[in-house]
Coordinates of C-alpha atoms in Angstrom, one line a residue:
M3 CA 46.9 37.9 -6.5
L4 CA 45.0 36.0 -9.2
S5 CA 46.6 32.6 -7.8
T6 CA 45.4 33.5 -4.4
I7 CA 41.9 34.4 -5.6
T8 CA 41.7 31.2 -7.2
R9 CA 42.9 29.3 -4.3
N10 CA 40.2 31.0 -1.9
K11 CA 37.7 29.9 -4.6
E12 CA 38.8 26.5 -4.5
A13 CA 38.8 26.5 -0.8
I14 CA 35.2 28.0 -0.8
I15 CA 34.0 25.4 -3.2
E16 CA 35.4 22.7 -1.0
T17 CA 34.0 23.9 2.2
V18 CA 30.4 24.2 0.4
F19 CA 30.6 20.9 -1.3
E20 CA 32.7 18.6 0.7
K21 CA 32.8 19.8 4.3
S22 CA 29.4 20.8 5.1
H23 CA 26.6 18.6 6.3
Y24 CA 24.6 19.2 3.3
C25 CA 24.2 16.3 0.5
F26 CA 24.9 17.5 -2.8
V27 CA 24.4 15.9 -6.1
A28 CA 24.9 17.0 -9.9
V29 CA 23.8 15.3 -12.8
D30 CA 24.4 16.1 -16.8
E31 CA 21.5 16.7 -19.5
N32 CA 21.1 13.0 -19.7
G33 CA 20.4 12.6 -15.8
V34 CA 23.8 10.9 -15.4
V35 CA 25.5 11.5 -12.1
T36 CA 28.5 13.7 -12.5
F37 CA 29.2 14.7 -9.0
L38 CA 28.2 13.4 -5.4
N39 CA 29.8 14.9 -2.5
D40 CA 31.0 12.6 0.6
S41 CA 28.1 13.2 2.9
Y42 CA 25.7 12.2 0.2
C43 CA 27.9 9.2 -0.6
R44 CA 28.0 8.3 3.2
F45 CA 24.4 8.6 3.7
L46 CA 23.5 6.3 0.7
E47 CA 26.4 4.1 1.5
V48 CA 27.7 4.2 -2.0
D49 CA 31.0 4.4 -3.7
R50 CA 31.6 7.7 -5.3
E51 CA 33.7 6.3 -8.3
K52 CA 31.1 3.8 -8.8
A53 CA 27.9 6.3 -8.6
I54 CA 29.5 8.7 -11.0
G55 CA 28.6 7.8 -14.5
K56 CA 25.4 6.1 -13.6
H57 CA 21.6 7.3 -14.0
V58 CA 20.6 9.0 -11.1
T59 CA 17.8 6.5 -10.7
E60 CA 20.1 3.9 -10.3
I61 CA 21.9 5.7 -7.3
I62 CA 19.1 7.9 -5.4
E63 CA 15.9 6.4 -4.2
N64 CA 12.7 8.3 -5.4
T65 CA 14.9 10.9 -7.2
R66 CA 13.6 13.4 -9.6
M67 CA 16.7 15.0 -10.7
H68 CA 16.2 13.7 -14.1
I69 CA 12.7 15.1 -14.3
V70 CA 14.1 18.7 -13.5
V71 CA 16.5 18.4 -16.4
E72 CA 13.6 17.5 -18.8
T73 CA 11.2 20.1 -17.3
G74 CA 13.9 22.9 -16.7
E75 CA 11.7 23.7 -13.5
E76 CA 13.2 24.0 -10.1
E77 CA 11.9 22.1 -7.2
I78 CA 12.2 23.7 -3.9
A79 CA 11.7 22.3 -0.3
D80 CA 10.1 18.8 -1.7
L81 CA 9.8 15.9 0.8
Q82 CA 11.8 13.0 -0.5
Y83 CA 11.5 9.5 1.0
I84 CA 15.4 8.1 0.8
R85 CA 16.6 4.8 2.8
G86 CA 13.5 5.0 5.2
N87 CA 13.6 8.6 6.0
H88 CA 11.8 11.8 4.7
M89 CA 14.3 14.3 3.5
I90 CA 13.8 17.9 2.4
A91 CA 15.5 18.1 -1.2
N92 CA 16.0 21.2 -3.5
R93 CA 16.6 20.6 -7.1
I94 CA 17.8 23.4 -9.4
P95 CA 18.3 23.1 -13.1
V96 CA 21.5 24.3 -14.7
F97 CA 21.3 26.4 -17.8
S98 CA 24.0 27.3 -20.5
G99 CA 23.3 29.3 -23.5
G100 CA 19.8 28.8 -23.0
K101 CA 19.7 25.1 -22.6
V102 CA 19.4 22.9 -19.6
V103 CA 22.8 21.4 -19.5
G104 CA 22.1 19.5 -16.0
A105 CA 20.9 19.8 -12.6
V106 CA 22.1 20.3 -8.9
G107 CA 20.3 18.6 -6.1
T108 CA 20.8 19.2 -2.3
V109 CA 19.3 17.3 0.6
L110 CA 19.1 19.5 3.8
Y111 CA 20.2 18.8 7.3
R112 CA 22.7 20.2 9.6
D113 CA 23.6 17.0 11.4
T114 CA 22.3 13.5 11.7
K115 CA 21.0 14.0 15.4
E116 CA 18.9 17.3 14.5
W117 CA 17.7 15.6 11.1
M118 CA 16.5 12.3 13.1
Q119 CA 14.8 14.3 15.6
M120 CA 12.8 16.3 12.6
N121 CA 12.4 13.0 10.7
T122 CA 10.7 11.6 13.8
H123 CA 8.5 14.7 13.9
I124 CA 7.5 14.1 10.4
K125 CA 7.0 10.6 10.8
N126 CA 4.5 11.1 13.6
L127 CA 2.6 13.8 11.9
L128 CA 2.2 11.2 8.5
L129 CA 1.2 8.3 10.8
E130 CA -1.2 10.7 12.4
L131 CA -2.4 11.5 9.0
E132 CA -2.8 8.0 7.7
N133 CA -4.8 7.4 11.0
Y134 CA -7.2 9.9 9.9
R135 CA -7.1 8.6 6.2
K136 CA -7.9 5.0 7.4
Q137 CA -10.9 6.2 9.5
L138 CA -12.2 8.2 6.4
R139 CA -12.0 5.2 4.1
N140 CA -13.9 3.1 6.2
Q141 CA -16.6 5.8 6.5
T142 CA -16.8 6.6 2.7
G143 CA -15.5 3.6 0.9
A144 CA -12.6 5.7 -0.9
N145 CA -9.4 3.7 -0.2
Y146 CA -6.9 5.6 -2.5
S147 CA -5.6 9.0 -3.0
L148 CA -2.8 10.7 -5.2
H149 CA -0.5 9.9 -2.6
D150 CA -0.9 5.8 -3.6
I151 CA -0.1 6.5 -7.3
V152 CA 3.4 5.5 -7.6
G153 CA 5.6 7.6 -10.2
S154 CA 7.1 11.0 -11.2
S155 CA 7.3 10.6 -15.1
I156 CA 6.1 13.6 -17.1
R157 CA 3.2 11.8 -18.2
L158 CA 2.1 10.6 -15.1
N159 CA 2.3 14.1 -13.2
E160 CA 0.6 15.7 -16.1
V161 CA -2.6 13.4 -15.6
K162 CA -2.3 14.1 -11.7
E163 CA -2.5 17.8 -12.2
K164 CA -5.7 17.3 -14.4
I165 CA -7.0 15.3 -11.7
I166 CA -6.4 18.0 -8.9
K167 CA -8.1 20.7 -11.3
A168 CA -10.9 18.8 -12.1
S169 CA -11.4 17.1 -8.8
S170 CA -12.6 20.2 -6.9
G171 CA -15.8 20.9 -9.3
D172 CA -18.7 18.8 -9.5
V173 CA -18.5 17.8 -13.2
S174 CA -18.7 14.4 -14.5
I175 CA -15.3 12.8 -15.4
L176 CA -14.7 10.1 -17.8
L177 CA -11.3 8.1 -17.3
T178 CA -9.9 6.2 -20.4
G179 CA -7.1 3.9 -20.9
E180 CA -6.1 0.5 -21.3
S181 CA -6.8 -2.2 -19.0
G182 CA -4.3 -2.1 -15.9
T183 CA -3.5 1.2 -15.9
G184 CA -4.9 2.3 -12.6
K185 CA -8.1 3.9 -13.6
E186 CA -9.9 2.9 -10.3
L187 CA -7.2 4.5 -8.3
F188 CA -7.5 7.7 -9.9
A189 CA -11.5 7.7 -9.6
H190 CA -10.8 7.3 -5.6
S191 CA -8.4 10.0 -5.7
I192 CA -11.0 12.3 -7.8
H193 CA -13.5 11.5 -4.6
Q194 CA -10.9 12.2 -1.8
L195 CA -9.9 15.6 -3.6
S196 CA -13.6 16.9 -4.1
E197 CA -16.0 18.6 -1.5
R198 CA -17.6 15.3 -1.4
H199 CA -14.9 13.6 0.3
N200 CA -16.6 13.1 3.5
Q201 CA -19.7 11.3 1.6
P202 CA -20.0 7.9 0.2
F203 CA -17.9 6.8 -2.7
V204 CA -19.8 3.9 -4.5
K205 CA -18.1 1.5 -7.2
V206 CA -20.4 -0.3 -9.7
N207 CA -18.5 -2.7 -12.2
C208 CA -20.7 -2.6 -15.0
A209 CA -19.0 -5.7 -16.8
A210 CA -19.5 -7.6 -13.6
I211 CA -23.3 -7.4 -12.9
P212 CA -25.6 -9.8 -15.2
E213 CA -27.7 -7.7 -17.2
H214 CA -31.2 -8.8 -15.8
L215 CA -29.8 -7.6 -12.2
L216 CA -28.0 -4.3 -13.3
E217 CA -31.3 -2.1 -12.9
S218 CA -31.9 -3.3 -9.4
E219 CA -28.5 -2.8 -8.4
L220 CA -28.3 0.6 -9.7
F221 CA -31.8 1.8 -8.8
G222 CA -32.9 -0.7 -5.8
Y223 CA -36.3 -2.2 -5.4
E224 CA -39.2 -2.3 -3.0
A225 CA -40.6 -5.1 -0.9
G226 CA -42.0 -7.9 -3.0
A227 CA -41.3 -6.2 -6.3
F228 CA -40.2 -9.5 -8.0
T229 CA -39.7 -13.3 -6.9
G230 CA -36.6 -13.6 -4.8
A231 CA -36.7 -10.0 -3.7
K232 CA -35.7 -9.4 -0.2
K233 CA -38.7 -8.7 2.1
E234 CA -37.5 -5.5 3.3
G235 CA -36.6 -4.1 -0.4
K236 CA -33.1 -3.1 -1.1
M237 CA -31.3 0.6 -1.8
G238 CA -29.6 0.8 -5.2
K239 CA -26.1 2.3 -5.8
F240 CA -27.5 5.7 -6.5
E241 CA -29.3 5.9 -3.3
M242 CA -26.3 4.6 -1.5
A243 CA -23.9 7.3 -3.2
D244 CA -26.4 10.0 -2.5
G245 CA -24.2 13.1 -1.6
G246 CA -21.2 11.5 -2.7
T247 CA -19.3 10.0 -6.1
L248 CA -20.7 7.1 -7.8
F249 CA -18.1 5.3 -10.1
L250 CA -19.2 3.7 -13.2
D251 CA -16.4 1.2 -14.0
E252 CA -16.3 -0.3 -17.5
I253 CA -19.1 1.8 -18.5
A254 CA -18.7 0.7 -22.0
D255 CA -20.3 -3.0 -21.4
M256 CA -23.6 -1.2 -19.7
P257 CA -26.4 -2.6 -21.8
L258 CA -28.4 0.3 -23.7
N259 CA -31.5 -0.2 -21.3
A260 CA -29.6 0.7 -18.4
Q261 CA -28.1 3.4 -20.4
V262 CA -31.4 5.1 -20.8
K263 CA -32.3 5.1 -17.4
I264 CA -29.0 6.3 -16.4
L265 CA -29.5 9.3 -18.4
R266 CA -32.6 10.0 -16.9
V267 CA -31.3 10.1 -13.4
L268 CA -28.5 12.4 -14.7
Q269 CA -31.0 14.9 -16.1
E270 CA -33.7 14.5 -13.6
R271 CA -31.4 14.0 -10.6
E272 CA -33.9 11.2 -9.3
I273 CA -34.6 7.5 -9.2
E274 CA -37.4 5.2 -9.1
R275 CA -36.9 1.7 -7.3
I276 CA -38.3 -1.2 -9.0
G277 CA -42.0 -1.7 -8.2
S278 CA -42.2 1.8 -6.6
E279 CA -44.4 4.5 -8.0
K280 CA -42.8 7.3 -6.5
T281 CA -39.5 8.8 -7.2
R282 CA -36.6 9.8 -4.7
K283 CA -34.2 12.9 -5.3
V284 CA -30.4 11.9 -5.3
D285 CA -27.2 14.1 -5.8
V286 CA -24.6 12.0 -7.0
R287 CA -21.4 13.2 -9.1
I288 CA -20.5 10.6 -11.9
V289 CA -16.8 9.4 -12.4
A290 CA -16.9 6.7 -15.3
A291 CA -14.1 4.7 -16.8
T292 CA -13.5 2.6 -19.8
N293 CA -10.8 0.6 -21.8
Q294 CA -12.9 0.8 -24.8
S295 CA -13.6 3.6 -27.6
L296 CA -16.9 5.1 -26.5
E297 CA -17.1 7.3 -29.9
K298 CA -16.5 3.8 -31.9
L299 CA -19.4 2.1 -29.8
I300 CA -21.5 5.3 -30.5
E301 CA -21.0 4.8 -34.3
Q302 CA -21.8 0.9 -33.9
D303 CA -25.3 2.2 -31.8
D304 CA -23.8 0.3 -28.8
F305 CA -23.6 3.2 -26.7
R306 CA -25.9 6.4 -26.6
Q307 CA -24.3 9.7 -27.8
D308 CA -26.8 11.6 -25.3
L309 CA -25.5 9.8 -22.3
Y310 CA -21.8 10.3 -23.7
Y311 CA -22.0 13.7 -23.5
R312 CA -23.2 13.7 -19.9
I313 CA -20.6 11.6 -18.4
N314 CA -17.7 13.2 -20.7
V315 CA -17.7 16.5 -19.4
V316 CA -13.9 16.2 -18.6
Q317 CA -12.2 13.5 -20.3
I318 CA -8.7 12.3 -18.5
A319 CA -6.6 9.5 -20.6
I320 CA -4.3 7.5 -18.4
P321 CA -1.2 6.5 -20.2
P322 CA -0.2 3.0 -20.6
L323 CA 3.0 1.9 -18.6
R324 CA 4.9 1.6 -22.1
E325 CA 4.8 5.4 -22.6
R326 CA 6.0 6.2 -19.1
P327 CA 9.1 4.1 -18.8
E328 CA 10.6 6.3 -16.2
D329 CA 8.0 4.9 -13.9
I330 CA 8.6 1.0 -14.3
R331 CA 12.0 0.9 -12.2
V332 CA 10.2 2.8 -9.3
L333 CA 7.0 0.9 -9.6
A334 CA 8.8 -2.4 -9.6
K335 CA 10.9 -1.7 -6.5
Y336 CA 7.8 -0.2 -4.7
Y337 CA 6.0 -3.6 -5.4
L338 CA 9.1 -5.7 -4.6
R339 CA 9.5 -3.9 -1.2
N340 CA 5.6 -4.1 -0.4
I341 CA 5.2 -8.0 -1.5
S342 CA 8.4 -9.0 0.3
N343 CA 7.2 -7.4 3.4
R344 CA 3.9 -8.9 2.9
T345 CA 4.9 -12.4 2.5
G346 CA 8.1 -12.5 4.5
N347 CA 10.3 -13.7 1.6
R348 CA 13.5 -12.0 1.8
V349 CA 13.7 -10.6 -1.7
T350 CA 15.5 -7.1 -1.7
D351 CA 16.3 -6.4 -5.4
F352 CA 16.4 -7.2 -9.0
E353 CA 19.4 -8.0 -11.3
Q354 CA 20.2 -5.1 -13.5
E355 CA 19.4 -7.5 -16.8
V356 CA 15.9 -7.6 -15.3
L357 CA 15.4 -4.1 -14.7
D358 CA 16.7 -3.5 -18.4
F359 CA 14.4 -5.9 -19.8
F360 CA 11.6 -4.3 -17.9
L361 CA 12.1 -1.0 -19.8
H362 CA 11.7 -2.8 -23.0
Y363 CA 9.0 -4.9 -22.5
D364 CA 5.6 -3.8 -24.2
W365 CA 3.5 -4.2 -20.9
P366 CA 0.1 -5.2 -22.3
G367 CA -1.4 -5.7 -18.9
N368 CA 0.1 -2.3 -17.9
V369 CA 0.5 -1.6 -13.9
R370 CA -1.3 -4.7 -13.2
E371 CA 0.9 -6.9 -15.0
L372 CA 4.1 -5.4 -13.6
E373 CA 2.8 -6.1 -10.0
N374 CA 1.9 -9.7 -11.0
V375 CA 5.1 -10.5 -12.6
V376 CA 7.1 -9.2 -9.4
E377 CA 4.9 -11.3 -7.1
S378 CA 5.5 -14.2 -9.1
A379 CA 9.5 -13.7 -9.3
V380 CA 9.2 -12.9 -5.4
H381 CA 7.6 -16.5 -4.9
L382 CA 9.8 -18.2 -7.5
S383 CA 13.4 -16.7 -6.6
S384 CA 15.8 -18.7 -4.7
S385 CA 18.0 -15.9 -3.6
E386 CA 17.6 -12.3 -2.3
V387 CA 17.9 -10.8 -6.3
I388 CA 15.4 -11.7 -8.8
T389 CA 17.2 -12.8 -11.9
V390 CA 15.7 -13.6 -15.5
D391 CA 15.4 -17.0 -14.5
D392 CA 12.5 -16.0 -12.0
L393 CA 10.6 -14.2 -14.5
P394 CA 7.4 -16.1 -16.2
D395 CA 8.4 -18.1 -19.2
H396 CA 6.7 -15.8 -21.8
M397 CA 8.9 -13.1 -20.5
Q398 CA 12.5 -14.6 -20.7
V399 CA 14.8 -12.1 -22.2
E400 CA 15.9 -14.7 -24.7
T401 CA 12.6 -15.0 -26.0
Y402 CA 12.1 -11.2 -26.4
Y403 CA 15.4 -10.5 -28.1
N404 CA 15.0 -13.2 -30.9
Y405 CA 15.1 -11.8 -34.3
Q406 CA 11.5 -12.8 -35.5
T407 CA 11.5 -10.0 -38.0
N408 CA 12.8 -9.2 -41.4
D409 CA 13.0 -5.4 -41.0
L410 CA 16.8 -4.6 -41.3
K411 CA 16.2 -1.2 -38.9
D412 CA 14.5 -3.7 -36.1
I413 CA 17.4 -6.1 -36.3
L414 CA 19.9 -3.6 -36.2
E415 CA 18.6 -1.7 -33.0
K416 CA 18.1 -5.2 -31.3
A417 CA 21.8 -5.7 -32.1
E418 CA 23.0 -2.5 -30.9
I419 CA 20.7 -3.0 -27.6
T420 CA 22.5 -6.5 -27.2
A421 CA 26.0 -5.1 -27.6
I422 CA 25.5 -2.2 -25.2
R423 CA 24.1 -4.3 -22.5
N424 CA 26.9 -6.8 -22.9
A425 CA 29.4 -4.1 -22.9
L426 CA 27.9 -2.5 -19.9
R427 CA 27.8 -5.8 -17.9
Q428 CA 31.6 -6.5 -18.8
T429 CA 32.6 -3.1 -17.4
D430 CA 30.4 -3.4 -14.2
G431 CA 28.0 -0.3 -15.4
D432 CA 31.2 1.7 -16.3
K433 CA 29.6 3.7 -19.1
L434 CA 32.9 5.6 -20.2
K435 CA 34.7 1.9 -20.4
A436 CA 31.9 0.4 -22.1
A437 CA 31.8 3.1 -24.9
K438 CA 35.6 2.6 -25.0
L439 CA 35.2 -1.1 -25.5
L440 CA 32.5 -0.6 -28.0
G441 CA 34.8 1.9 -30.0
I442 CA 32.5 4.8 -30.0
G443 CA 32.7 8.2 -28.5
K444 CA 31.2 9.2 -25.3
S445 CA 28.6 11.7 -26.6
S446 CA 27.3 9.0 -29.4
F447 CA 27.1 6.3 -26.5
Y448 CA 25.1 8.5 -24.4
D449 CA 22.8 9.2 -27.4
K450 CA 22.3 5.4 -27.7
L451 CA 21.6 5.0 -24.1
N452 CA 19.0 7.9 -24.2
K453 CA 17.4 6.6 -27.5
Y454 CA 16.9 2.8 -26.0
G455 CA 16.3 3.9 -22.4
L456 CA 19.2 2.0 -21.1

């Protein structure tokens, strides 16, 4: 009787997971693939034996399975872009003893023909939506939205959530973060999500405008206000942004005399053109950005404290790329695809050693540096796969992994990283064989992979 029940259960499981048209994947607590059914293998065009044991990000494009393992929160009916198609994915965390021990994911469709019809419909809707977005961009000047910010790490998603919450109001927002983290994209996104999205989005780079021209750029001038002025006068950025959003980029570089006048505009909601004796009402939302510490500048009397409180109603810190390594692989492949399509170069992938190096590089220039590195490598590559030799000289792996340190802990960690990388290379990425080659247990090996982000 029990054997019959067991056989029936096995038959049910086989039918659900192997003989249905749904795609199934399972990962462990480290995001490593433990199961991939035949339907998914065929769709992804991967060999199941090679896929199992690899991190899910290496197998499934734009996956969030590892994120679900980290958060313990299920994601139902999420639209996921895989191999040129928009798929509907469910991701469910698996709990045991009150702890997340893995996750199960499904991609839903009954048959290829039915899905392709649905996918075509979704593509048409997205194309129509993109057409409306382009029209809106031309009208307002805001070119980006949260949709354009690539990545799904916990840190980045936290920032996106804050952006969504803060955008709907009318409060001033200060974006902080290192150079190259994408503060301008977030500023565009704030405008797109606000009630002012149909109104102008005007950008002012406070570091790029000469000090003697900054006032006329911001507030405009009347005809004949000074030598060289246009006969018809000129509208300033505040007037241009009336009803919309004014983005003050690199606000830390704004001279003190201009800070005083901006403070007055924010307090009185009116501007006065150079050479004019009358004021003009303006309704502008301020989004500012800086890669410097305004608090330190206030201490040095280089930034007005009263202006700081006006623009810093909500502060959102954009994390540097090194603090969200989960996004590096996704960003690199995103840039590679776009750059290859734009240039016509047939470069389709990265050597695994390059991706491993990217995960350990410090990225002082952040996302902007990553894009530049990928573009440079695309132009320098002589094959369809970017190798270490295609990277800029200062990023060669040999230079990065030399032992220019007297710290024993650093030396040992770098030696471990090199040994693990070599073992994985020798075993073609088979983690179990690599652990055996190194003479360590499976759990210890996966702990080290997780520790070093390999």
